[in-house]
Each structure stands twice: as C-alpha cells, then as structure tokens.
Coordinates of N, CA and C in Angstrom, one line a residue:
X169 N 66.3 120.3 249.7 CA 67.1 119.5 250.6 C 66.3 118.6 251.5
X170 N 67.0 117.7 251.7 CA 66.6 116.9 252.9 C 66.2 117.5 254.4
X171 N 65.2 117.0 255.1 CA 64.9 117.5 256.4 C 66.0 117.2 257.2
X172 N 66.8 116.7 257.2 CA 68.0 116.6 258.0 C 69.0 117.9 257.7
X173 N 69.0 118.5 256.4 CA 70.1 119.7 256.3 C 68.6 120.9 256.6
X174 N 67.7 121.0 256.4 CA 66.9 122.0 256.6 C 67.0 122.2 258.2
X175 N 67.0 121.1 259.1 CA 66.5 121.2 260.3 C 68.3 121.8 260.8
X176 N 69.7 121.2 259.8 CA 70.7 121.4 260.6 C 70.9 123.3 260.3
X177 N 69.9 123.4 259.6 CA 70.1 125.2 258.9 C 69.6 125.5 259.8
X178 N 68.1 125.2 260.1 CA 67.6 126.2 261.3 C 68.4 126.0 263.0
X179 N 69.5 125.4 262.8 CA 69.8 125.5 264.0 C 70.8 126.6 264.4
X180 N 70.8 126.3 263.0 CA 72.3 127.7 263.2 C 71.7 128.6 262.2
X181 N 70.7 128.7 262.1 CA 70.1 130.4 261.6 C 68.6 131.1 262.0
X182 N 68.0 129.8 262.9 CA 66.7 130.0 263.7 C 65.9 130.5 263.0
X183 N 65.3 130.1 261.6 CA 64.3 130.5 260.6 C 63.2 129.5 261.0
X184 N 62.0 130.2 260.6 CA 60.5 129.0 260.6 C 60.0 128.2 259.0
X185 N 60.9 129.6 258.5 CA 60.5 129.3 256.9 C 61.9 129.8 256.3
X186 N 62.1 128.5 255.5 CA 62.8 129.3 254.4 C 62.7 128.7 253.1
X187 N 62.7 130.2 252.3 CA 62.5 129.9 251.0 C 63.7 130.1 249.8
X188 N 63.6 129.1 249.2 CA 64.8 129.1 247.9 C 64.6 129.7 246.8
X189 N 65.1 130.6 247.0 CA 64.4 131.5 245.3 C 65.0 130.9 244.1
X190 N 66.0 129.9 243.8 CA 66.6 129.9 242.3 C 65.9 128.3 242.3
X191 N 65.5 127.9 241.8 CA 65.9 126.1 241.5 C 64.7 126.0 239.9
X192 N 64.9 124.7 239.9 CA 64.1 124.6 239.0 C 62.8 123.6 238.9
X193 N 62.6 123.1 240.1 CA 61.5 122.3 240.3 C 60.4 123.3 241.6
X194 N 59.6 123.2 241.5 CA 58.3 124.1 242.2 C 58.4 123.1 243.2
X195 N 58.4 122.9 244.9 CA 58.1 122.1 245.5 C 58.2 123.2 247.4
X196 N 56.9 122.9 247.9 CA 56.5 123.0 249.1 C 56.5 121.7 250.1
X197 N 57.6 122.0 251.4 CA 57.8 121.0 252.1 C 57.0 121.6 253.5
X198 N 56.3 120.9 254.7 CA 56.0 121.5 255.9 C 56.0 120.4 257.0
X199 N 56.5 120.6 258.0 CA 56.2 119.8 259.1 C 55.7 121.0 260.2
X200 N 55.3 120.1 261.2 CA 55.1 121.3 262.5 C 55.8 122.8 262.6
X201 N 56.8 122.8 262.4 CA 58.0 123.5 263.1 C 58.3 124.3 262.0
X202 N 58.4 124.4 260.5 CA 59.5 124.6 259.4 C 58.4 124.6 258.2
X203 N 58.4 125.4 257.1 CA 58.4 125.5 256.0 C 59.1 125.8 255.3
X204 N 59.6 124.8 254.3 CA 60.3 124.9 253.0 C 59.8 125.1 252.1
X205 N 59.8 126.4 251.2 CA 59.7 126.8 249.9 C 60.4 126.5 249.0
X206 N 60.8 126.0 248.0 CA 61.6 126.0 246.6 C 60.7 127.0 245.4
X207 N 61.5 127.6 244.8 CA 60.7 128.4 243.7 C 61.1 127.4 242.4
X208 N 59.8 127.6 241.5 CA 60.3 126.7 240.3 C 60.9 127.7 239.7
X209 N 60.9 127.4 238.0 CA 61.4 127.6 237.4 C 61.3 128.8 236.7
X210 N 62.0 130.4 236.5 CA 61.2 131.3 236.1 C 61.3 131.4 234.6
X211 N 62.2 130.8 233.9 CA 62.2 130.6 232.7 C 61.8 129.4 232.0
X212 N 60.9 128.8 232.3 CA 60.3 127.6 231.8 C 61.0 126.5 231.9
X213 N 60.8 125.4 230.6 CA 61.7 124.4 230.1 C 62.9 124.6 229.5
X214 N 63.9 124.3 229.3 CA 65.2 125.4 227.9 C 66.1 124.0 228.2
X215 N 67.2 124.4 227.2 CA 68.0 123.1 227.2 C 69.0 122.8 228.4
X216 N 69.1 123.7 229.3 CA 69.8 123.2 230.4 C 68.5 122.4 231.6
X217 N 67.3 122.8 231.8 CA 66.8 121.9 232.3 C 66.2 120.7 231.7
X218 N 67.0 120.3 230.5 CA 66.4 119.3 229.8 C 67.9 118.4 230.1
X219 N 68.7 119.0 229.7 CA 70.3 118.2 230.0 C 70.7 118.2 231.1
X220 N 69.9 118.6 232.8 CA 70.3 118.2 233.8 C 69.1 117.6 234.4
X221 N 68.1 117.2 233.4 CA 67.0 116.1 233.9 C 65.6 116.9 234.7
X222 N 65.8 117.7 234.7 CA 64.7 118.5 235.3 C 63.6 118.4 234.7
X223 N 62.1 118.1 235.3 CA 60.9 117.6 235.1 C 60.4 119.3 234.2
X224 N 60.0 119.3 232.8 CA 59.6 120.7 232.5 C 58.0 121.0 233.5
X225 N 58.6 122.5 233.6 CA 57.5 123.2 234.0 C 57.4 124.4 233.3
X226 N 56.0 125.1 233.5 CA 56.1 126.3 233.2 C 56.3 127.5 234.0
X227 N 56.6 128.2 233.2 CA 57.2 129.5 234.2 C 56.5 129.8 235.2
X228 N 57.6 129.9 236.7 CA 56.7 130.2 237.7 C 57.2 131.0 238.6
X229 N 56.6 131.9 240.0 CA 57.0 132.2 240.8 C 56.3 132.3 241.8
X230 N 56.7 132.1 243.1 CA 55.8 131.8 244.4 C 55.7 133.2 245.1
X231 N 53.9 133.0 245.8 CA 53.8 134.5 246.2 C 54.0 133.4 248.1
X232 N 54.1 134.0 249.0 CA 54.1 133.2 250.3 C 53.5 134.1 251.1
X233 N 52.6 133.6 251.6 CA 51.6 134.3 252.6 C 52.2 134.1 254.6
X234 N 52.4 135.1 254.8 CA 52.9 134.9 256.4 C 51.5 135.8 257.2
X235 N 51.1 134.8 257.6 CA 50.2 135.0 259.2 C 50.6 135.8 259.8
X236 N 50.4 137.7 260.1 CA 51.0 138.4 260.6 C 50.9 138.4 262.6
X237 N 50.0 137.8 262.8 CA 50.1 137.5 264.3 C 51.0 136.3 264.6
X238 N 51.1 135.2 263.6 CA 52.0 134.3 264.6 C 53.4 134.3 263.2
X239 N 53.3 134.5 262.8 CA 54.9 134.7 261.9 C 55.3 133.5 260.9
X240 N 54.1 132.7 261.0 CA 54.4 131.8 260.0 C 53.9 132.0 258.9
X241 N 54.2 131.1 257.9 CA 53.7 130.5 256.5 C 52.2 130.2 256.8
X242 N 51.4 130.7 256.2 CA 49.5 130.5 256.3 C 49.8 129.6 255.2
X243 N 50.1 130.2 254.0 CA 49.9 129.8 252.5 C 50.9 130.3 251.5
X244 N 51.5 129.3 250.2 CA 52.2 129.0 249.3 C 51.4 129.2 247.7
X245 N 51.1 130.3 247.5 CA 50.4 130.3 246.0 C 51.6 130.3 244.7
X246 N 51.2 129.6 244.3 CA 52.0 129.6 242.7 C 51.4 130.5 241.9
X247 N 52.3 131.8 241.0 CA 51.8 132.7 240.1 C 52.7 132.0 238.6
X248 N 51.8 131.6 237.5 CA 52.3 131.4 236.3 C 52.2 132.3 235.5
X249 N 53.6 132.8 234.5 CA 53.2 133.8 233.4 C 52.5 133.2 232.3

C-alpha cells in the first residue's frame, strides 16, 4: 500500500511494523517511524500470477529480525526454497 493507508493503519492500530504475509511481489518499505513488510510469493510463478501481471519470482518467505531492546525492525532477510 501507499504511505498514506500504512500511516492511516497505524493510527488506528499503533503498529511500528507491519507485515503482509500473502501477496505476491517481495517488497520492503521503511521510513523513520514504520516498517512495511510484503511477503513474496510462496509458490513461485503459476498462471494466476502470470494473468494478474505479477513480475515472476521465486519462491519465497521473509524471516524479520526485531531489535529486542527497542522493538523495532533491525532487519528483513529473504529465505528461498
């Protein structure tokens, strides 16, 4: 999503991070305040992300590392099967 609906989420759910587990593009957003996670895709390329235009990737899933002294996002590693 847009920084405009991320920023209007954490107003009304007071998160620092949030992550999307389903989608099908891999993408890490961050400003000061907010980290956005997207998970790619756990089933690779297939014909529905080819007929709704989706860039292929290969199978993936994000491990996310949280700084246990201050509660944030440290780090966003990508694990591929």
């Amino acid at each position: 999503p847009k920084w405009k609906q991320v920023a209007e989420m954490k107003s009304v759910y007071g998160f620092d991070a949030w992550v999307q587990g389903h989608h099908h593009t891999h993408s890490v957003l961050r400003n000061a305040n907010t980290c956005y996670v997207q998970n790619g895709s756990l089933v690779g390329e297939n014909s529905y992300s080819v007929s709704e235009g989706y860039k292929g990737e290969l199978p993936s899933q994000n491990l996310v590392m949280i700084d246990i002294e201050t509660g944030l996002v440290d780090k966003v590693i990508v694990l591929y099967a």
